[in-house]
mmCIF file of C-alpha atoms and ligand atoms in Angstrom:
data_model
loop_
_atom_site.group_PDB
_atom_site.id
_atom_site.type_symbol
_atom_site.label_atom_id
_atom_site.label_comp_id
_atom_site.label_asym_id
_atom_site.label_seq_id
_atom_site.Cartn_x
_atom_site.Cartn_y
_atom_site.Cartn_z
ATOM 1 C CA MET Y 21 11.410 5.969 25.843
ATOM 2 C CA PRO Y 22 9.557 8.747 23.963
ATOM 3 C CA ALA Y 23 8.899 8.139 20.277
ATOM 4 C CA LYS Y 24 11.367 9.416 17.728
ATOM 5 C CA ILE Y 25 9.734 12.277 15.862
ATOM 6 C CA ILE Y 26 10.116 11.751 12.127
ATOM 7 C CA ASP Y 27 10.800 15.265 10.858
ATOM 8 C CA GLY Y 28 9.099 15.450 7.458
ATOM 9 C CA LYS Y 29 9.972 19.105 7.047
ATOM 10 C CA ALA Y 30 13.706 18.433 7.317
ATOM 11 C CA PHE Y 31 13.425 15.278 5.196
ATOM 12 C CA ALA Y 32 11.550 17.201 2.486
ATOM 13 C CA ALA Y 33 14.344 19.790 2.438
ATOM 14 C CA THR Y 34 16.913 17.048 1.751
ATOM 15 C CA VAL Y 35 14.713 15.602 -1.025
ATOM 16 C CA ARG Y 36 14.400 19.066 -2.605
ATOM 17 C CA ALA Y 37 18.192 19.511 -2.382
ATOM 18 C CA GLN Y 38 18.690 16.153 -4.165
ATOM 19 C CA VAL Y 39 16.193 17.219 -6.832
ATOM 20 C CA ALA Y 40 17.944 20.589 -7.251
ATOM 21 C CA ASP Y 41 21.333 18.840 -7.672
ATOM 22 C CA HIS Y 42 19.912 16.579 -10.337
ATOM 23 C CA VAL Y 43 18.198 19.456 -12.124
ATOM 24 C CA ALA Y 44 21.520 21.365 -12.199
ATOM 25 C CA LYS Y 45 23.229 18.259 -13.630
ATOM 26 C CA LEU Y 46 20.579 17.860 -16.347
ATOM 27 C CA GLU Y 47 20.987 21.519 -17.253
ATOM 28 C CA GLY Y 48 24.807 21.495 -17.141
ATOM 29 C CA ASP Y 49 25.421 18.157 -18.889
ATOM 30 C CA HIS Y 50 22.512 18.046 -21.331
ATOM 31 C CA GLY Y 51 20.967 21.536 -21.531
ATOM 32 C CA ILE Y 52 17.634 20.104 -20.341
ATOM 33 C CA THR Y 53 15.361 21.875 -17.831
ATOM 34 C CA PRO Y 54 12.596 19.721 -16.344
ATOM 35 C CA GLY Y 55 9.196 21.404 -16.687
ATOM 36 C CA LEU Y 56 6.076 20.964 -14.551
ATOM 37 C CA ALA Y 57 2.645 22.210 -15.657
ATOM 38 C CA VAL Y 58 -0.142 22.610 -13.108
ATOM 39 C CA VAL Y 59 -3.715 23.007 -14.323
ATOM 40 C CA LEU Y 60 -6.225 24.618 -11.980
ATOM 41 C CA VAL Y 61 -9.905 24.848 -12.864
ATOM 42 C CA GLY Y 62 -11.969 27.242 -10.766
ATOM 43 C CA GLU Y 63 -11.173 29.277 -7.693
ATOM 44 C CA ASP Y 64 -11.220 26.876 -4.749
ATOM 45 C CA PRO Y 65 -9.138 28.780 -2.139
ATOM 46 C CA ALA Y 66 -7.326 25.688 -0.783
ATOM 47 C CA SER Y 67 -6.423 24.570 -4.324
ATOM 48 C CA GLN Y 68 -5.118 28.048 -5.113
ATOM 49 C CA VAL Y 69 -2.793 27.883 -2.078
ATOM 50 C CA TYR Y 70 -1.514 24.414 -3.100
ATOM 51 C CA VAL Y 71 -0.920 25.497 -6.690
ATOM 52 C CA ARG Y 72 0.990 28.623 -5.607
ATOM 53 C CA SER Y 73 3.143 26.584 -3.268
ATOM 54 C CA LYS Y 74 3.852 23.955 -5.935
ATOM 55 C CA GLY Y 75 4.842 26.644 -8.474
ATOM 56 C CA LYS Y 76 7.139 28.388 -5.991
ATOM 57 C CA GLN Y 77 8.945 25.197 -4.978
ATOM 58 C CA THR Y 78 9.267 24.072 -8.609
ATOM 59 C CA VAL Y 79 11.126 27.287 -9.469
ATOM 60 C CA GLU Y 80 13.252 27.063 -6.295
ATOM 61 C CA VAL Y 81 14.752 23.716 -7.401
ATOM 62 C CA GLY Y 82 15.588 25.176 -10.823
ATOM 63 C CA MET Y 83 12.746 23.651 -12.843
ATOM 64 C CA LYS Y 84 10.384 25.396 -15.212
ATOM 65 C CA SER Y 85 6.898 26.005 -13.780
ATOM 66 C CA VAL Y 86 3.853 26.591 -15.965
ATOM 67 C CA GLU Y 87 0.411 27.351 -14.550
ATOM 68 C CA HIS Y 88 -2.859 27.139 -16.458
ATOM 69 C CA LYS Y 89 -5.654 28.798 -14.523
ATOM 70 C CA LEU Y 90 -9.002 28.105 -16.134
ATOM 71 C CA ALA Y 91 -12.442 29.481 -15.300
ATOM 72 C CA ALA Y 92 -14.763 27.344 -13.147
ATOM 73 C CA ASP Y 93 -17.159 26.900 -16.110
ATOM 74 C CA THR Y 94 -14.460 25.659 -18.521
ATOM 75 C CA SER Y 95 -15.894 22.943 -20.767
ATOM 76 C CA GLU Y 96 -14.506 19.415 -20.742
ATOM 77 C CA ALA Y 97 -13.444 19.805 -24.385
ATOM 78 C CA ASP Y 98 -11.461 22.966 -23.590
ATOM 79 C CA LEU Y 99 -9.754 21.330 -20.602
ATOM 80 C CA LEU Y 100 -8.878 18.239 -22.649
ATOM 81 C CA LYS Y 101 -7.387 20.531 -25.328
ATOM 82 C CA VAL Y 102 -5.120 22.188 -22.718
ATOM 83 C CA ILE Y 103 -3.979 18.742 -21.529
ATOM 84 C CA ASP Y 104 -3.421 17.533 -25.098
ATOM 85 C CA ASP Y 105 -1.217 20.557 -25.820
ATOM 86 C CA LEU Y 106 0.810 19.857 -22.666
ATOM 87 C CA ASN Y 107 1.093 16.168 -23.613
ATOM 88 C CA ASN Y 108 2.669 17.265 -26.898
ATOM 89 C CA ASN Y 109 4.906 19.965 -25.404
ATOM 90 C CA THR Y 110 8.469 18.578 -25.186
ATOM 91 C CA GLU Y 111 9.457 21.209 -22.593
ATOM 92 C CA ILE Y 112 6.865 19.849 -20.171
ATOM 93 C CA HIS Y 113 7.756 16.591 -18.389
ATOM 94 C CA GLY Y 114 5.127 16.599 -15.646
ATOM 95 C CA ILE Y 115 1.421 17.508 -15.758
ATOM 96 C CA LEU Y 116 -0.752 17.833 -12.684
ATOM 97 C CA VAL Y 117 -4.453 18.638 -12.744
ATOM 98 C CA GLN Y 118 -5.381 20.017 -9.331
ATOM 99 C CA LEU Y 119 -8.257 18.072 -7.749
ATOM 100 C CA PRO Y 120 -11.101 18.342 -6.965
ATOM 101 C CA LEU Y 121 -12.468 19.489 -10.325
ATOM 102 C CA PRO Y 122 -15.809 21.322 -10.641
ATOM 103 C CA LYS Y 123 -18.730 18.877 -10.677
ATOM 104 C CA HIS Y 124 -19.492 19.137 -14.424
ATOM 105 C CA LEU Y 125 -16.072 17.681 -15.309
ATOM 106 C CA ASP Y 126 -15.403 13.923 -15.328
ATOM 107 C CA GLU Y 127 -12.340 13.532 -13.103
ATOM 108 C CA ASP Y 128 -11.465 10.012 -14.317
ATOM 109 C CA LEU Y 129 -11.713 11.041 -17.964
ATOM 110 C CA VAL Y 130 -9.549 14.107 -17.375
ATOM 111 C CA ILE Y 131 -6.847 12.275 -15.403
ATOM 112 C CA ASN Y 132 -6.744 9.449 -17.952
ATOM 113 C CA SER Y 133 -6.197 11.978 -20.751
ATOM 114 C CA ILE Y 134 -2.789 12.929 -19.305
ATOM 115 C CA ALA Y 135 0.083 11.082 -21.011
ATOM 116 C CA PRO Y 136 0.957 8.368 -18.410
ATOM 117 C CA GLU Y 137 4.674 9.174 -18.544
ATOM 118 C CA LYS Y 138 3.878 12.816 -17.628
ATOM 119 C CA ASP Y 139 1.335 11.896 -14.926
ATOM 120 C CA VAL Y 140 3.438 13.029 -11.940
ATOM 121 C CA ASP Y 141 0.516 12.496 -9.535
ATOM 122 C CA GLY Y 142 0.489 8.791 -10.493
ATOM 123 C CA PHE Y 143 -3.316 8.723 -10.775
ATOM 124 C CA HIS Y 144 -3.598 7.598 -14.441
ATOM 125 C CA ILE Y 145 -5.090 4.131 -14.744
ATOM 126 C CA SER Y 146 -1.888 2.908 -16.498
ATOM 127 C CA ASN Y 147 0.263 4.021 -13.581
ATOM 128 C CA VAL Y 148 -2.160 2.429 -11.110
ATOM 129 C CA GLY Y 149 -1.848 -0.845 -13.051
ATOM 130 C CA LEU Y 150 1.937 -0.624 -13.322
ATOM 131 C CA LEU Y 151 2.281 0.006 -9.581
ATOM 132 C CA GLY Y 152 -0.135 -2.846 -8.817
ATOM 133 C CA THR Y 153 1.938 -5.260 -10.897
ATOM 134 C CA GLY Y 154 5.265 -4.090 -9.489
ATOM 135 C CA GLN Y 155 6.425 -2.375 -12.679
ATOM 136 C CA LYS Y 156 8.123 0.980 -13.121
ATOM 137 C CA SER Y 157 5.452 3.681 -12.822
ATOM 138 C CA MET Y 158 4.819 7.206 -11.637
ATOM 139 C CA VAL Y 159 4.010 6.789 -7.928
ATOM 140 C CA PRO Y 160 1.425 8.975 -6.102
ATOM 141 C CA CYS Y 161 3.284 11.651 -4.149
ATOM 142 C CA THR Y 162 1.813 11.307 -0.643
ATOM 143 C CA PRO Y 163 2.331 7.542 -0.273
ATOM 144 C CA LEU Y 164 5.763 7.869 -1.913
ATOM 145 C CA GLY Y 165 6.718 10.412 0.760
ATOM 146 C CA CYS Y 166 5.485 8.040 3.492
ATOM 147 C CA LEU Y 167 7.496 5.160 2.001
ATOM 148 C CA MET Y 168 10.665 7.291 1.865
ATOM 149 C CA MET Y 169 10.301 8.196 5.548
ATOM 150 C CA LEU Y 170 9.667 4.567 6.527
ATOM 151 C CA ARG Y 171 12.677 3.312 4.556
ATOM 152 C CA ASP Y 172 14.833 6.025 6.052
ATOM 153 C CA HIS Y 173 13.773 5.106 9.583
ATOM 154 C CA HIS Y 174 13.786 1.303 9.296
ATOM 155 C CA GLY Y 175 16.112 0.457 6.437
ATOM 156 C CA SER Y 176 14.363 -2.742 5.301
ATOM 157 C CA LEU Y 177 10.593 -3.081 5.836
ATOM 158 C CA SER Y 178 10.638 -6.760 4.873
ATOM 159 C CA GLY Y 179 8.305 -8.968 6.933
ATOM 160 C CA MET Y 180 6.832 -6.124 8.972
ATOM 161 C CA ASP Y 181 3.093 -6.042 9.689
ATOM 162 C CA ALA Y 182 1.605 -2.865 8.210
ATOM 163 C CA VAL Y 183 -1.918 -1.557 8.643
ATOM 164 C CA VAL Y 184 -3.139 1.200 6.341
ATOM 165 C CA ILE Y 185 -6.312 2.863 7.610
ATOM 166 C CA GLY Y 186 -8.178 4.262 4.579
ATOM 167 C CA ARG Y 187 -8.699 2.846 1.091
ATOM 168 C CA SER Y 188 -8.749 5.944 -1.117
ATOM 169 C CA ASN Y 189 -7.219 5.841 -4.586
ATOM 170 C CA ILE Y 190 -4.835 8.683 -3.804
ATOM 171 C CA VAL Y 191 -3.458 7.514 -0.447
ATOM 172 C CA GLY Y 192 -4.684 4.230 1.077
ATOM 173 C CA LYS Y 193 -4.566 1.862 -1.910
ATOM 174 C CA PRO Y 194 -1.237 3.023 -3.410
ATOM 175 C CA MET Y 195 0.287 3.084 0.100
ATOM 176 C CA ALA Y 196 -0.714 -0.545 0.559
ATOM 177 C CA GLN Y 197 0.806 -1.454 -2.836
ATOM 178 C CA LEU Y 198 4.082 0.243 -1.938
ATOM 179 C CA LEU Y 199 4.300 -1.516 1.429
ATOM 180 C CA LEU Y 200 3.553 -4.832 -0.276
ATOM 181 C CA GLY Y 201 6.307 -4.016 -2.780
ATOM 182 C CA ASP Y 202 8.684 -3.666 0.174
ATOM 183 C CA SER Y 203 7.571 -7.091 1.453
ATOM 184 C CA CYS Y 204 5.371 -6.000 4.361
ATOM 185 C CA THR Y 205 2.344 -8.065 5.361
ATOM 186 C CA VAL Y 206 -0.336 -5.492 4.596
ATOM 187 C CA THR Y 207 -3.847 -5.004 5.929
ATOM 188 C CA ILE Y 208 -6.070 -2.280 4.493
ATOM 189 C CA ALA Y 209 -8.623 -1.141 7.073
ATOM 190 C CA HIS Y 210 -11.584 1.106 6.254
ATOM 191 C CA SER Y 211 -14.908 2.379 7.523
ATOM 192 C CA ARG Y 212 -16.449 -1.113 7.510
ATOM 193 C CA THR Y 213 -13.536 -2.899 9.198
ATOM 194 C CA LYS Y 214 -14.563 -4.921 12.251
ATOM 195 C CA ASP Y 215 -12.562 -4.553 15.482
ATOM 196 C CA LEU Y 216 -10.383 -1.776 14.087
ATOM 197 C CA PRO Y 217 -8.499 -1.232 17.389
ATOM 198 C CA ASP Y 218 -7.435 -4.909 17.429
ATOM 199 C CA VAL Y 219 -6.405 -4.788 13.774
ATOM 200 C CA VAL Y 220 -4.278 -1.693 14.405
ATOM 201 C CA ARG Y 221 -2.734 -3.220 17.556
ATOM 202 C CA ARG Y 222 -1.106 -5.939 15.411
ATOM 203 C CA ALA Y 223 0.804 -3.433 13.312
ATOM 204 C CA ASP Y 224 4.521 -2.651 13.333
ATOM 205 C CA ILE Y 225 3.658 0.172 10.916
ATOM 206 C CA VAL Y 226 0.410 2.167 11.070
ATOM 207 C CA VAL Y 227 -0.455 4.567 8.255
ATOM 208 C CA ALA Y 228 -3.540 6.633 9.101
ATOM 209 C CA ALA Y 229 -5.250 8.205 6.058
ATOM 210 C CA VAL Y 230 -8.826 8.655 7.161
ATOM 211 C CA GLY Y 231 -9.636 12.360 7.362
ATOM 212 C CA ARG Y 232 -11.089 12.083 10.898
ATOM 213 C CA PRO Y 233 -9.432 14.310 13.448
ATOM 214 C CA GLU Y 234 -7.460 12.432 16.110
ATOM 215 C CA MET Y 235 -9.367 9.197 15.533
ATOM 216 C CA VAL Y 236 -6.545 6.821 16.516
ATOM 217 C CA PRO Y 237 -5.733 6.837 20.259
ATOM 218 C CA GLY Y 238 -2.505 5.635 21.831
ATOM 219 C CA ASP Y 239 -4.039 2.439 23.214
ATOM 220 C CA TRP Y 240 -4.537 1.157 19.640
ATOM 221 C CA ILE Y 241 -0.792 1.330 19.032
ATOM 222 C CA LYS Y 242 1.556 -1.611 19.634
ATOM 223 C CA PRO Y 243 4.461 -0.437 21.793
ATOM 224 C CA GLY Y 244 7.378 0.543 19.560
ATOM 225 C CA ALA Y 245 5.321 0.711 16.334
ATOM 226 C CA THR Y 246 5.926 3.398 13.712
ATOM 227 C CA VAL Y 247 2.982 5.732 13.155
ATOM 228 C CA ILE Y 248 2.638 7.695 9.923
ATOM 229 C CA ASP Y 249 -0.146 10.270 10.167
ATOM 230 C CA VAL Y 250 -1.371 11.372 6.733
ATOM 231 C CA GLY Y 251 -4.456 13.213 7.996
ATOM 232 C CA ILE Y 252 -4.752 16.968 7.688
ATOM 233 C CA ASN Y 253 -7.770 18.269 9.597
ATOM 234 C CA ARG Y 254 -8.403 21.904 10.425
ATOM 235 C CA LEU Y 255 -10.150 22.481 13.744
ATOM 236 C CA ASP Y 256 -11.306 25.617 15.541
ATOM 237 C CA ALA Y 257 -8.828 26.640 18.231
ATOM 238 C CA PRO Y 258 -10.541 29.214 20.460
ATOM 239 C CA GLU Y 259 -7.716 28.708 23.010
ATOM 240 C CA LYS Y 260 -5.409 30.464 20.489
ATOM 241 C CA GLY Y 261 -7.761 33.415 20.141
ATOM 242 C CA GLU Y 262 -11.033 34.260 18.451
ATOM 243 C CA GLY Y 263 -11.458 32.784 14.972
ATOM 244 C CA LYS Y 264 -8.130 30.893 15.181
ATOM 245 C CA THR Y 265 -7.723 27.359 13.843
ATOM 246 C CA LYS Y 266 -5.176 24.569 14.167
ATOM 247 C CA LEU Y 267 -4.177 21.529 12.123
ATOM 248 C CA VAL Y 268 -4.405 18.055 13.602
ATOM 249 C CA GLY Y 269 -3.813 14.636 12.113
ATOM 250 C CA ASP Y 270 -5.828 11.422 12.185
ATOM 251 C CA VAL Y 271 -3.983 10.172 15.283
ATOM 252 C CA ARG Y 272 -4.041 11.525 18.820
ATOM 253 C CA TYR Y 273 -0.472 12.726 18.785
ATOM 254 C CA GLU Y 274 0.425 12.898 22.496
ATOM 255 C CA SER Y 275 -1.052 9.534 23.452
ATOM 256 C CA CYS Y 276 0.324 7.759 20.346
ATOM 257 C CA ALA Y 277 3.784 9.319 20.811
ATOM 258 C CA ALA Y 278 3.835 7.932 24.360
ATOM 259 C CA VAL Y 279 3.691 4.323 23.027
ATOM 260 C CA ALA Y 280 5.050 4.438 19.477
ATOM 261 C CA GLY Y 281 8.691 3.926 18.527
ATOM 262 C CA ALA Y 282 8.464 6.689 15.919
ATOM 263 C CA ILE Y 283 5.773 9.077 14.743
ATOM 264 C CA THR Y 284 5.205 11.831 12.185
ATOM 265 C CA PRO Y 285 3.780 15.106 13.536
ATOM 266 C CA VAL Y 286 1.009 17.201 11.956
ATOM 267 C CA PRO Y 287 1.955 19.681 10.660
ATOM 268 C CA GLY Y 288 5.553 18.984 9.664
ATOM 269 C CA GLY Y 289 5.332 15.264 8.833
ATOM 270 C CA VAL Y 290 3.784 13.823 5.680
ATOM 271 C CA GLY Y 291 2.553 17.188 4.326
ATOM 272 C CA PRO Y 292 5.915 18.710 3.307
ATOM 273 C CA MET Y 293 6.997 15.386 1.756
ATOM 274 C CA THR Y 294 4.096 15.442 -0.708
ATOM 275 C CA ILE Y 295 5.280 18.458 -2.731
ATOM 276 C CA ALA Y 296 8.914 17.311 -2.439
ATOM 277 C CA CYS Y 297 7.853 14.004 -4.043
ATOM 278 C CA LEU Y 298 5.993 15.866 -6.788
ATOM 279 C CA LEU Y 299 9.281 17.594 -7.669
ATOM 280 C CA ALA Y 300 11.093 14.249 -7.439
ATOM 281 C CA ASN Y 301 8.538 12.666 -9.800
ATOM 282 C CA THR Y 302 8.989 15.515 -12.290
ATOM 283 C CA VAL Y 303 12.760 15.099 -12.446
ATOM 284 C CA THR Y 304 12.293 11.310 -12.738
ATOM 285 C CA ALA Y 305 9.804 11.813 -15.605
ATOM 286 C CA CYS Y 306 12.252 14.165 -17.340
ATOM 287 C CA CYS Y 307 15.094 11.622 -17.089
ATOM 288 C CA ARG Y 308 12.873 8.837 -18.432
ATOM 289 C CA ALA Y 309 11.677 11.035 -21.324
ATOM 290 C CA ASN Y 310 15.273 11.694 -22.317
ATOM 291 C CA GLY Y 311 16.603 8.158 -21.754
ATOM 292 C CA LEU Y 312 18.904 9.389 -18.957
ATOM 293 C CA PRO Y 313 19.650 7.704 -15.608
ATOM 294 C CA GLU Y 314 17.135 8.551 -12.889
ATOM 295 C CA PRO Y 315 18.207 10.087 -9.586
ATOM 296 C CA GLU Y 316 18.677 7.385 -6.959
ATOM 297 C CA GLY Y 317 16.404 7.085 -3.928
ATOM 298 C CA LEU Y 318 13.743 9.455 -5.279
ATOM 299 C CA THR Y 319 11.242 6.871 -6.438
ATOM 300 C CA ALA Y 320 9.881 3.527 -5.311
HETATM 301 P P1 NAD H 401 -10.800 9.867 1.610
HETATM 302 O O1 NAD H 401 -11.928 10.563 2.283
HETATM 303 O O2 NAD H 401 -10.800 9.701 0.144
HETATM 304 O O3 NAD H 401 -10.635 8.396 2.246
HETATM 305 C C1 NAD H 401 -10.766 8.183 3.620
HETATM 306 C C2 NAD H 401 -10.754 6.697 3.898
HETATM 307 O O4 NAD H 401 -10.909 6.519 5.296
HETATM 308 C C3 NAD H 401 -11.876 5.925 3.230
HETATM 309 O O5 NAD H 401 -11.310 4.870 2.490
HETATM 310 C C4 NAD H 401 -12.728 5.365 4.358
HETATM 311 O O6 NAD H 401 -13.103 4.017 4.161
HETATM 312 C C5 NAD H 401 -11.779 5.441 5.547
HETATM 313 N N1 NAD H 401 -12.554 5.718 6.762
HETATM 314 C C6 NAD H 401 -13.471 6.669 6.975
HETATM 315 N N2 NAD H 401 -13.968 6.564 8.224
HETATM 316 C C7 NAD H 401 -13.338 5.541 8.811
HETATM 317 C C8 NAD H 401 -13.402 4.931 10.085
HETATM 318 N N3 NAD H 401 -14.235 5.383 11.021
HETATM 319 N N4 NAD H 401 -12.604 3.881 10.327
HETATM 320 C C9 NAD H 401 -11.755 3.421 9.402
HETATM 321 N N5 NAD H 401 -11.640 3.957 8.181
HETATM 322 C C10 NAD H 401 -12.419 4.986 7.884
HETATM 323 O O7 NAD H 401 -9.483 10.609 2.134
HETATM 324 P P2 NAD H 401 -7.993 10.696 1.528
HETATM 325 O O8 NAD H 401 -8.001 11.536 0.312
HETATM 326 O O9 NAD H 401 -7.386 9.338 1.481
HETATM 327 O O10 NAD H 401 -7.295 11.542 2.694
HETATM 328 C C11 NAD H 401 -7.220 11.052 4.020
HETATM 329 C C12 NAD H 401 -6.632 12.130 4.891
HETATM 330 O O11 NAD H 401 -5.315 12.419 4.442
HETATM 331 C C13 NAD H 401 -7.375 13.476 4.860
HETATM 332 O O12 NAD H 401 -7.266 14.071 6.146
HETATM 333 C C14 NAD H 401 -6.597 14.288 3.860
HETATM 334 O O13 NAD H 401 -6.699 15.679 4.099
HETATM 335 C C15 NAD H 401 -5.209 13.797 4.149
HETATM 336 N N6 NAD H 401 -4.278 13.940 3.007
HETATM 337 C C16 NAD H 401 -3.068 14.453 3.290
HETATM 338 C C17 NAD H 401 -2.129 14.586 2.286
HETATM 339 C C18 NAD H 401 -0.786 15.137 2.621
HETATM 340 O O14 NAD H 401 -0.109 15.633 1.768
HETATM 341 N N7 NAD H 401 -0.378 15.045 3.881
HETATM 342 C C19 NAD H 401 -2.440 14.196 0.984
HETATM 343 C C20 NAD H 401 -3.686 13.622 0.731
HETATM 344 C C21 NAD H 401 -4.606 13.480 1.761
#
């Protein structure tokens, strides 16, 4: 039987609709509008596209969107001042500093200067610690989106064998924590893992977050396993015409789909869920800041 395609684009639309409903309720019942501030330093073209898309979707769900675009040579002190002002602004419930930052800025210092309760990316060291100890935290958006899709597909994940390929702070490690929180038996594989194909073959759930185009072939996948492809890799596609490119994931889609029970496509899988989860985190942060009940099903 061919794998079920997990449609992240459609799922993200339902998450955004839930967020929009909750935003309308906050506005109607309490006169509160959740606000998200995005800080962009420099002119990296990919970051500019992400920031524009985040701002547009924030407004579409009825939230307030604020953008701070700072010059590439902004000093650390000036950036920290912008963050401090946002930390103290009661109309702002979520703050996101677009990464990567220019080399002269200390990324850890900058991220850890965001008030943890407004850290909607979930990268602040306090949120990392809270997640690691199973406490209420802000959860990184990409792994949160993966978890939502897995829960939706499987119901309970309890007792399943999960392999996360990649150990980055923004995807691999928090993904592993979330799967552990849902009682999976979790293996984190990485560039030094021995016998990676055999490790992956044991998994009921494979999350690939490597950044290597089509690295995982179908014969690494246990029949019936669920494959979540986080990778976004842009490749030349001369077959589409001169200068054209295409996006591929970290798994070889056709061969994995032939064996898997379910799989996320690239594009249209994990990607759309990431911004939807950013909006979900912002509404959650707003509810927490105001001592109001959080929307159900929108966080870990
Ligand atoms: P990263 O470069 O920080 O981490 C990659 C990880 O892969 C590392 O931990 C490394 O140990 C591991 N790795 C590298 N080569 C390997 C190999 N041969 N075998 C096993 N493991 C290996 O990357 P990241 O930030 O975690 O992102 C991973 C991918 O996910 C990238 O393609 C990125 O573009 C994509 N991404 C997508 C979204 C989204 O919204 N869909 C969000 C974030 C990242």
